[in-house]
Coordinates of N, CA and C in Angstrom, one line a residue:
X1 N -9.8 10.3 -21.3 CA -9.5 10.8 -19.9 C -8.0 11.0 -19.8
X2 N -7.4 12.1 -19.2 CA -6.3 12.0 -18.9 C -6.1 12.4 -17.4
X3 N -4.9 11.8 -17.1 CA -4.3 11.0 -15.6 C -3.2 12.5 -15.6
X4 N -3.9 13.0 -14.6 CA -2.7 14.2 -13.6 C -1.8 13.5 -12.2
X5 N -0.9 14.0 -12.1 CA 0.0 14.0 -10.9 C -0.6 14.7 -9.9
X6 N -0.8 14.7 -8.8 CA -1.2 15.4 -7.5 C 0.0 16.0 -7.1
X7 N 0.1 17.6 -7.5 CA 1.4 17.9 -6.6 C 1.3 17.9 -5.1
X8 N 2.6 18.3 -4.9 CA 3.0 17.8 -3.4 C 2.1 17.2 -2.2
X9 N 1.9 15.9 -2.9 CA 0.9 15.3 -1.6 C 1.8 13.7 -1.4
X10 N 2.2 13.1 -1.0 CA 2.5 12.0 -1.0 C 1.6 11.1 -0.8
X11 N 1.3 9.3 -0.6 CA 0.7 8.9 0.1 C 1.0 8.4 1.1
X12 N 0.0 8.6 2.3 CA 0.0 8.2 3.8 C -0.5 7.4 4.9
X13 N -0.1 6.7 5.6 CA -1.2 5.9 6.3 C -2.4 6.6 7.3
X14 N -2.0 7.9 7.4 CA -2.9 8.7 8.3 C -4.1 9.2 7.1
X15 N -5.0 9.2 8.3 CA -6.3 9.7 7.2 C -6.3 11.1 7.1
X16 N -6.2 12.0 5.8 CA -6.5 13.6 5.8 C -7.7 13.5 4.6
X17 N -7.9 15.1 4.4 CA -8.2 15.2 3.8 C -7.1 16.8 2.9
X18 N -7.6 16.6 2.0 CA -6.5 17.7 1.3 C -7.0 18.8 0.1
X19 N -7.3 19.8 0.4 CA -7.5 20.5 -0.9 C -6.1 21.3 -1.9
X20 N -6.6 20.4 -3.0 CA -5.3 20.6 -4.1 C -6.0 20.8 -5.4
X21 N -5.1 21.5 -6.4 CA -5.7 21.8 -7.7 C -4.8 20.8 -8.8
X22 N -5.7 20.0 -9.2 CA -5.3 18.9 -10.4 C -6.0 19.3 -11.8
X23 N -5.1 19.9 -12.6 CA -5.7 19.8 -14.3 C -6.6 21.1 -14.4
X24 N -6.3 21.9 -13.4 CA -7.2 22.9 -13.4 C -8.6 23.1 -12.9
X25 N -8.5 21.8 -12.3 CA -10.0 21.8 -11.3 C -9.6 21.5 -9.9
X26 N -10.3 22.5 -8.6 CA -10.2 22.5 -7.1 C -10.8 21.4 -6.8
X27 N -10.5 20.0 -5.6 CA -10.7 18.9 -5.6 C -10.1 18.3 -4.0
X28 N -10.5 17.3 -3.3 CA -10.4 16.7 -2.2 C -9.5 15.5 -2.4
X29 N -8.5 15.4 -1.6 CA -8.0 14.1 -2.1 C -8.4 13.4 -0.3
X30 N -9.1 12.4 -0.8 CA -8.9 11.7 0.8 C -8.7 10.8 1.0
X31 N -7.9 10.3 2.1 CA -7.5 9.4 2.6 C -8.1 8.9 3.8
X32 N -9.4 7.8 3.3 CA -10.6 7.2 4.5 C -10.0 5.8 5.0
X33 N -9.8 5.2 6.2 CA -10.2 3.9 5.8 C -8.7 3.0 5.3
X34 N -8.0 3.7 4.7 CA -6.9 3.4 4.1 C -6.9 3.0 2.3
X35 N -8.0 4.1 2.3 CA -8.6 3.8 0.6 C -8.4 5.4 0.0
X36 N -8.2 5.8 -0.9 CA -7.7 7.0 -1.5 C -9.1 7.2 -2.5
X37 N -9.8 8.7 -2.2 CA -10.5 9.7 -3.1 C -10.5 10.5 -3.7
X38 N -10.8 10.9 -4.6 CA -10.8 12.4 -5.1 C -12.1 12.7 -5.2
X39 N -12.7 14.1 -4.5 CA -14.0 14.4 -4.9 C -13.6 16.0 -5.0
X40 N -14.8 16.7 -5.4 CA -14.9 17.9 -5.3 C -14.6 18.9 -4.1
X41 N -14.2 20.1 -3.9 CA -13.9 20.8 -3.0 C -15.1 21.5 -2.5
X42 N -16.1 21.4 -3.2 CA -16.7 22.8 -2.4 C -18.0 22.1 -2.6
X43 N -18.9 22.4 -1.2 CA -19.9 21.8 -1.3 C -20.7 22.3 -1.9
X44 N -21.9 21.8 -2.9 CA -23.0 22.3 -3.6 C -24.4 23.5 -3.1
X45 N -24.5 22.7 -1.5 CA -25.4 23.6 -0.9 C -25.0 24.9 -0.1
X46 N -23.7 25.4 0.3 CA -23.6 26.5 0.8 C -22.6 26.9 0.7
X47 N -21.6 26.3 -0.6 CA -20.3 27.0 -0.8 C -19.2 26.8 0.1
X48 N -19.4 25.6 1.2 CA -18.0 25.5 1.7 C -16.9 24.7 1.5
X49 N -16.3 24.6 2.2 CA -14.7 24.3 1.8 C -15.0 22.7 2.3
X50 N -15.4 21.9 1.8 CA -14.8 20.4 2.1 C -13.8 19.8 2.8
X51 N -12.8 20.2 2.3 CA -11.3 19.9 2.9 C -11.8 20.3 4.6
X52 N -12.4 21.6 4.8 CA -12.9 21.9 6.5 C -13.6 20.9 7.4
X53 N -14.0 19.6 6.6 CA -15.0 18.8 7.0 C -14.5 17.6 7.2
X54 N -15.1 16.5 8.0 CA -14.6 15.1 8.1 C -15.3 13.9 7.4
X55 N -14.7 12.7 7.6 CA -15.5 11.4 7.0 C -15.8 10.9 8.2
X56 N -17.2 10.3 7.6 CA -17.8 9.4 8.7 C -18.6 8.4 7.7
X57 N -18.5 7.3 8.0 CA -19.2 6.1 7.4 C -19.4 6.2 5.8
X58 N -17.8 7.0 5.4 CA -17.8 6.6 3.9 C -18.0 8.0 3.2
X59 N -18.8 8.7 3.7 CA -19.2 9.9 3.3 C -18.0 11.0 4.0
X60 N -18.3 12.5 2.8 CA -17.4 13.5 3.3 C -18.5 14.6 4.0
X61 N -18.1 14.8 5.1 CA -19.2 16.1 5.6 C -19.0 17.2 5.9
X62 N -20.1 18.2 5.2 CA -20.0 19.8 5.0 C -19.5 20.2 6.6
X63 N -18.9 21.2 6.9 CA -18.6 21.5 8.3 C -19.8 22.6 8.0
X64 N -20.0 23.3 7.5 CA -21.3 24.1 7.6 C -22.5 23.8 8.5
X65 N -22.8 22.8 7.2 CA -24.0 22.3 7.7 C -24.6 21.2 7.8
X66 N -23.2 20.1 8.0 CA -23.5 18.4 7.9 C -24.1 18.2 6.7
X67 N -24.1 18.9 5.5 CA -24.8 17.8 4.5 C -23.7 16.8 4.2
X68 N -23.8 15.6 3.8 CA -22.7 14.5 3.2 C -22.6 13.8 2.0
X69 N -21.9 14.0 1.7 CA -21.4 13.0 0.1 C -20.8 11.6 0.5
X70 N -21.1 10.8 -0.5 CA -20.1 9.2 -0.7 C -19.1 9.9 -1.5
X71 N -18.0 9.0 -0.9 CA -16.6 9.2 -0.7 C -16.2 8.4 -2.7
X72 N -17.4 7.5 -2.9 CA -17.2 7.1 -4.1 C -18.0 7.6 -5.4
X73 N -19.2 7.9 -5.2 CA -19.7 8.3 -6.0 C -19.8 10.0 -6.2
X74 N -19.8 10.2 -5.0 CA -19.9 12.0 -4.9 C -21.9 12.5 -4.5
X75 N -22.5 11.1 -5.1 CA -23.7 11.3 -4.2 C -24.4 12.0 -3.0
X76 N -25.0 12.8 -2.7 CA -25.4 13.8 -1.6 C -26.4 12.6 -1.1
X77 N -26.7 12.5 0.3 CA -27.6 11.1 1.2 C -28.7 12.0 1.0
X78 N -29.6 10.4 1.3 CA -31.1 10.7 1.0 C -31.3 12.1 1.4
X79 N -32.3 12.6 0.7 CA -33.1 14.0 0.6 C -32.3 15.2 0.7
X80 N -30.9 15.4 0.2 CA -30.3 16.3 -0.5 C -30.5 16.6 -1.5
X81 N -31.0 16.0 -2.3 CA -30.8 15.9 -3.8 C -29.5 16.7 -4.7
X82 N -28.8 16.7 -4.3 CA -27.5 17.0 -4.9 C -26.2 16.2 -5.0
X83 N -25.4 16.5 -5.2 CA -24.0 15.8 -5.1 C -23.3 16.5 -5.6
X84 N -21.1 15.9 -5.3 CA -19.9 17.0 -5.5 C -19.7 15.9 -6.5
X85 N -18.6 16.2 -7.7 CA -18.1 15.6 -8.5 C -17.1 14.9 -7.7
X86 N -16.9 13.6 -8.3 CA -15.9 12.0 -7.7 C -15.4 12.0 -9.5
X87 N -13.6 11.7 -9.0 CA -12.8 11.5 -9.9 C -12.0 10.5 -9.5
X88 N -12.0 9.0 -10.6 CA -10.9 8.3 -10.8 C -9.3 8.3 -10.0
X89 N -9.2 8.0 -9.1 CA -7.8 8.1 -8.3 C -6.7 6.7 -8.2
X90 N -5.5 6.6 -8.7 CA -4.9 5.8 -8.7 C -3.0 6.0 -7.6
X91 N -2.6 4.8 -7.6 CA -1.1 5.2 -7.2 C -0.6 4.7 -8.3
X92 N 0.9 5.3 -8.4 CA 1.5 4.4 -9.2 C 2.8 5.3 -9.1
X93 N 3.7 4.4 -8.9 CA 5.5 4.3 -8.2 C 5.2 5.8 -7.2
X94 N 4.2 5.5 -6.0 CA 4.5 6.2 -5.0 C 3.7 7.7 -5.5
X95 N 3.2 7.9 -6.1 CA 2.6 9.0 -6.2 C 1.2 8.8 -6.8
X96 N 0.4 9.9 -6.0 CA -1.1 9.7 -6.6 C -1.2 10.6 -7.8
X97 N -2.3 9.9 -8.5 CA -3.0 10.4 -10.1 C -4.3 10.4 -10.1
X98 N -4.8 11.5 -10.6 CA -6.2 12.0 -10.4 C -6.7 11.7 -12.4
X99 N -8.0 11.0 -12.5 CA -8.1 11.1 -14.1 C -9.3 12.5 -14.1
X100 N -9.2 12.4 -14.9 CA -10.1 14.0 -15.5 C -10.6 13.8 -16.6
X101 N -12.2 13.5 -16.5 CA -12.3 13.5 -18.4 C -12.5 15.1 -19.0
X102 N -12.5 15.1 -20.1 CA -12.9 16.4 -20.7 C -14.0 16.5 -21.4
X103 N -14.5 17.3 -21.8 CA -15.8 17.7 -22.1 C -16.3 17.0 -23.6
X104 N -15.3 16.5 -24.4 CA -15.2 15.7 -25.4 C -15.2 14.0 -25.1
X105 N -14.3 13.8 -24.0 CA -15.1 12.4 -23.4 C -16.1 12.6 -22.8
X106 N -16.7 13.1 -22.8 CA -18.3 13.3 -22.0 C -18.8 13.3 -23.0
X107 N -19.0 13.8 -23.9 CA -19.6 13.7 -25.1 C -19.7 12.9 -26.0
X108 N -18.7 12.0 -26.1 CA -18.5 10.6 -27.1 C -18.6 9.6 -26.1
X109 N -18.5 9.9 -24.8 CA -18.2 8.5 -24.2 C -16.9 7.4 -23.8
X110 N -16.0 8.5 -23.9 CA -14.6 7.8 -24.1 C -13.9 7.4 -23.0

């Protein structure tokens, strides 16, 4: 896995949400709760923009069409049967880091 820098995002006590590009993949950074995320940008069922959408009870919600994901797993709630990809998020000296595996840790397991 390797650990990206989130450009220009600092971290904050206010809750947002943020669409940014880490490692070459489009992604949500959020800030719920006072807990930091990364999940995917675009929702599965109708192609919209996540970042457009809000949290509620842990989950991120489509502004389309209310479908919702966990904020941790990227899981779609019962009877969606879908889900956004959830990535590894850390701080460290003041800036956030997004991990990313690659298609070779996927494959070995690493």
């Amino acid at each position: 896995m390797k650990w990206y820098a989130v450009p220009d995002l600092k971290p904050s006590a206010e809750p947002f949400i943020k669409k940014v590009k880490v490692g070459g993949k489009s992604m949500c950074i959020v800030n719920y709760e006072g807990k930091l995320y990364a999940v995917g940008a675009t929702c599965p069922h109708a192609g919209a923009e996540l970042s457009g959408g809000w949290c509620k009870e842990g989950k991120i919600i489509c502004p389309f069409h209310r479908y919702s994901y966990d904020l941790k797993t990227g899981k779609g709630s019962p009877g969606q049967n879908d889900f956004i990809d959830s990535y590894p998020i850390e701080l460290r000296d003041g800036e956030i880091f997004v991990g990313i595996e690659s298609f070779w840790d996927k494959v070995f397991g690493q």
